[in-house]
Amino acid sequence: MTSATLLHLDSSISPSGSVSRALTARFADAWRARHGAAARHRHRDLAADPVPAVGAPFDALGRRTERKGTLPLDDIGRLAEGPEEQREWALSRPLIEELRAADVLLIGSPMYNYTVSTGLKAWIDRVTLPGVHHDPESGEPLLRDTRVVVVAVRGGSYAPGTPRAHCDFQVPYLRAYFDRIGVAAEHLHVVTAELTRAADVPALNALQPLAVESLAAAGAALDDLAATL
């Protein structure tokens, strides 16, 4: 089997008892078992080791880059003015290269206040300097063949038809983001586990059977994906 690379991001702020961490670990273990010793697995804990939030120097470099069009990474580095912009680029470039090198990107994304965690958002901002995920010569997306697995975990239910479906700014946001940076729609896989707080939130207690069903379905879907990606 050919060598493959998995980039595994966890963003739950809970170091233990996290459903999203348990599910991403389940996928990663199965994926590694399938691909064997040659497989490369890079794990980033975006809560324990957060990516620094971008600031004004990053914005300045991004605007300057965007005015030049799509550029090779070396050229972007040469556009950095002063130590603060150079530091921002030094923080960003390894993360961009790491993403571009991944065959599979696995994201554990618990829902916080209807959207993604601050740790995941910081990573997204940091790897999204204008043009870095498109070929400078052809303009083609460099991530068009990257497979992305999003494990979206929610304490309540936000499925279509539920009262809070309109409050889901987690999955639609991630779908829009990966579409924007060039991931093919057929390569973006979203697996949801809902009602994960049903056992400990009194208002949700009656929904525990649905929670068990949702978690089991999520695990099975991840097993299937690990067997094919």
Short mmCIF file of C-alpha atoms in Angstrom, two decimals, residues 10 21 42-52 119:
data_model
loop_
_atom_site.label_atom_id
_atom_site.label_comp_id
_atom_site.label_asym_id
_atom_site.label_seq_id
_atom_site.Cartn_x
_atom_site.Cartn_y
_atom_site.Cartn_z
CA ASP A 10 -8.62 18.10 17.70
CA ARG A 21 -11.70 13.39 20.59
CA ARG A 42 0.37 14.17 12.38
CA HIS A 43 -1.78 15.13 15.37
CA ARG A 44 -2.38 18.71 16.48
CA ASP A 45 -4.25 19.55 19.66
CA LEU A 46 -5.56 23.03 18.97
CA ALA A 47 -6.70 23.46 22.57
CA ALA A 48 -3.61 22.25 24.44
CA ASP A 49 -1.22 23.79 21.90
CA PRO A 50 -3.21 26.62 20.30
CA VAL A 51 -2.26 28.27 17.04
CA PRO A 52 -1.64 31.97 17.69
CA GLY A 119 -8.91 27.03 18.48
#
